[in-house]
Short mmCIF file of C-alpha atoms in Angstrom, two decimals:
data_model
loop_
_atom_site.label_atom_id
_atom_site.label_comp_id
_atom_site.label_asym_id
_atom_site.label_seq_id
_atom_site.Cartn_x
_atom_site.Cartn_y
_atom_site.Cartn_z
CA MET A 3 -34.86 -14.16 59.92
CA SER A 4 -36.02 -15.23 63.35
CA GLU A 5 -34.46 -13.73 66.43
CA THR A 6 -32.55 -15.89 68.91
CA PHE A 7 -32.26 -15.39 72.65
CA GLU A 8 -28.52 -14.83 72.19
CA SER A 9 -29.16 -11.95 69.79
CA MET A 10 -31.44 -10.19 72.27
CA PRO A 11 -29.88 -7.55 74.55
CA LEU A 12 -30.32 -9.63 77.70
CA ASN A 13 -27.76 -9.64 80.51
CA ASP A 14 -25.58 -12.68 81.22
CA THR A 15 -27.65 -13.71 84.25
CA ILE A 16 -30.88 -13.90 82.26
CA GLN A 17 -29.12 -15.61 79.35
CA GLU A 18 -27.98 -18.27 81.83
CA VAL A 19 -31.53 -18.64 83.21
CA ILE A 20 -32.79 -19.16 79.65
CA ARG A 21 -30.14 -21.83 79.11
CA LEU A 22 -31.02 -23.56 82.40
CA LEU A 23 -34.71 -23.53 81.41
CA TYR A 24 -33.60 -25.44 78.28
CA PHE A 25 -35.10 -22.83 75.95
CA LYS A 26 -33.49 -23.19 72.53
CA GLN A 27 -35.36 -20.70 70.35
CA PRO A 28 -37.84 -18.00 71.36
CA THR A 29 -41.44 -18.72 70.44
CA LYS A 30 -43.31 -16.34 68.15
CA ILE A 31 -44.84 -14.43 71.08
CA GLN A 32 -41.42 -14.18 72.77
CA GLN A 33 -39.80 -12.88 69.57
CA GLU A 34 -42.41 -10.12 69.44
CA VAL A 35 -42.76 -9.22 73.13
CA ILE A 36 -39.23 -9.47 74.59
CA PRO A 37 -37.60 -6.83 72.33
CA ALA A 38 -40.58 -4.48 72.73
CA VAL A 39 -40.52 -4.70 76.54
CA LEU A 40 -36.73 -4.23 76.56
CA GLU A 41 -37.30 -1.00 74.59
CA GLY A 42 -39.76 0.17 77.24
CA LYS A 43 -42.84 -0.23 75.08
CA SER A 44 -46.23 -1.25 76.43
CA VAL A 45 -47.46 -4.46 74.88
CA ILE A 46 -50.59 -6.54 74.75
CA GLY A 47 -49.96 -10.11 73.70
CA LYS A 48 -52.38 -12.85 72.83
CA SER A 49 -51.30 -16.39 72.19
CA GLN A 50 -52.38 -19.96 72.80
CA THR A 51 -51.77 -21.88 76.02
CA GLY A 52 -48.26 -23.30 76.11
CA SER A 53 -46.85 -20.75 73.67
CA GLY A 54 -44.47 -19.07 76.12
CA LYS A 55 -46.46 -16.01 77.13
CA THR A 56 -45.32 -16.06 80.76
CA HIS A 57 -41.64 -15.99 79.87
CA ALA A 58 -42.33 -13.46 77.11
CA TYR A 59 -42.83 -10.86 79.83
CA LEU A 60 -40.85 -12.34 82.75
CA ILE A 61 -37.57 -12.55 80.81
CA PRO A 62 -37.36 -8.87 79.82
CA LEU A 63 -38.76 -7.59 83.11
CA MET A 64 -36.40 -9.65 85.26
CA ASN A 65 -33.56 -8.55 82.97
CA GLN A 66 -34.18 -4.99 84.22
CA ILE A 67 -34.04 -5.63 87.96
CA GLU A 68 -31.69 -3.19 89.64
CA GLU A 69 -30.31 -5.05 92.64
CA ASP A 70 -29.24 -1.87 94.44
CA ARG A 71 -32.76 -0.39 94.37
CA GLN A 72 -34.61 -1.94 97.32
CA GLU A 73 -38.07 -1.00 96.12
CA VAL A 74 -40.84 -2.54 94.06
CA GLN A 75 -39.67 -2.67 90.46
CA MET A 76 -42.18 -5.09 88.96
CA VAL A 77 -45.88 -5.63 89.68
CA ILE A 78 -47.64 -8.56 88.05
CA THR A 79 -51.39 -8.64 88.61
CA LEU A 80 -53.44 -11.70 87.85
CA PRO A 81 -57.18 -12.29 88.04
CA THR A 82 -57.13 -15.35 90.30
CA ARG A 83 -55.19 -16.62 93.32
CA GLU A 84 -54.37 -19.82 91.48
CA LEU A 85 -52.85 -18.02 88.50
CA ALA A 86 -50.96 -15.64 90.80
CA GLN A 87 -49.51 -18.62 92.70
CA GLN A 88 -48.50 -20.28 89.43
CA ILE A 89 -46.72 -17.17 88.11
CA HIS A 90 -45.09 -16.53 91.50
CA MET A 91 -43.66 -20.06 91.45
CA GLU A 92 -42.18 -19.36 88.00
CA VAL A 93 -40.66 -16.09 89.26
CA LYS A 94 -39.13 -17.95 92.22
CA LYS A 95 -37.79 -20.64 89.88
CA MET A 96 -36.11 -18.02 87.69
CA ILE A 97 -34.61 -16.34 90.78
CA GLU A 98 -33.21 -19.70 91.91
CA LEU A 99 -31.79 -20.47 88.46
CA ALA A 100 -30.17 -17.03 88.47
CA GLN A 101 -28.69 -17.87 91.90
CA LYS A 102 -30.11 -14.61 93.22
CA GLU A 103 -32.19 -15.94 96.15
CA GLN A 104 -30.43 -13.61 98.59
CA VAL A 105 -30.53 -10.64 96.19
CA TRP A 106 -33.79 -10.51 94.20
CA THR A 107 -36.88 -10.55 96.38
CA THR A 108 -40.45 -11.42 95.53
CA ARG A 109 -43.71 -11.49 97.42
CA LEU A 110 -47.03 -13.17 96.61
CA LEU A 111 -49.98 -10.94 97.56
CA ILE A 112 -53.32 -12.70 97.29
CA GLY A 113 -56.61 -12.83 99.13
CA GLY A 114 -57.25 -15.63 101.57
CA THR A 115 -54.04 -14.86 103.46
CA ASP A 116 -53.47 -12.80 106.60
CA ARG A 117 -53.38 -9.20 105.36
CA GLN A 118 -51.97 -7.85 108.63
CA LYS A 119 -49.04 -10.30 108.54
CA LEU A 120 -48.36 -9.37 104.91
CA ALA A 121 -48.39 -5.68 105.79
CA GLU A 122 -45.93 -6.28 108.64
CA LYS A 123 -43.58 -8.28 106.39
CA LEU A 124 -43.64 -5.52 103.76
CA GLU A 125 -42.95 -2.74 106.25
CA GLY A 126 -39.46 -1.40 105.55
CA ASN A 127 -38.71 -4.41 103.35
CA PRO A 128 -40.28 -3.94 99.91
CA PRO A 129 -39.72 -6.78 97.44
CA HIS A 130 -38.31 -6.19 93.95
CA ILE A 131 -41.17 -8.21 92.44
CA VAL A 132 -44.81 -8.28 93.50
CA VAL A 133 -47.13 -10.95 92.12
CA GLY A 134 -50.74 -10.91 93.19
CA THR A 135 -54.38 -10.26 92.72
CA PRO A 136 -55.55 -6.68 92.13
CA GLY A 137 -57.73 -6.52 95.26
CA ARG A 138 -55.03 -7.58 97.70
CA ILE A 139 -52.38 -5.37 96.08
CA LEU A 140 -54.76 -2.40 96.19
CA ASP A 141 -55.63 -3.07 99.85
CA LEU A 142 -51.94 -2.99 100.81
CA VAL A 143 -51.28 0.15 98.75
CA LYS A 144 -54.26 1.94 100.35
CA GLU A 145 -53.04 0.92 103.82
CA GLY A 146 -49.63 2.39 103.03
CA ALA A 147 -47.93 -0.98 103.52
CA LEU A 148 -46.83 -1.17 99.88
CA SER A 149 -45.68 1.40 97.34
CA ILE A 150 -45.87 0.26 93.74
CA TYR A 151 -45.15 3.62 92.15
CA SER A 152 -41.46 2.87 91.56
CA ALA A 153 -42.24 -0.13 89.33
CA HIS A 154 -41.31 -0.09 85.63
#
């Protein structure tokens, strides 16, 4: 028996995002990863391009955002600026579909951008979701501009 999105313990907001993304049935990778992440397990997933890997981890992680906690709750690191930008756009799209633009915050942290400006924007205003490249995230953590230790 294959699992459906409706049978997964996802909150109403995320269920609505899934509906607005026109997802009918979870892909194989999503059926395996979403329940495991919701249970707090660490996972490593491997699947072909176009199989739904990005949403396999974004759906359960965004399901766990605690709006009242104004601190970093999710850190997504990617090996290239291009991939980080792509994933950040998908995060922003999900936030818009959830109608949470004024509630859930995200920040793209990649090289090739003004590090000092990023540090200033982060000061006293940590985003719920950080998407970026390891080097830039590490730079900002070392400078004390970003704390990622509250992330799930």
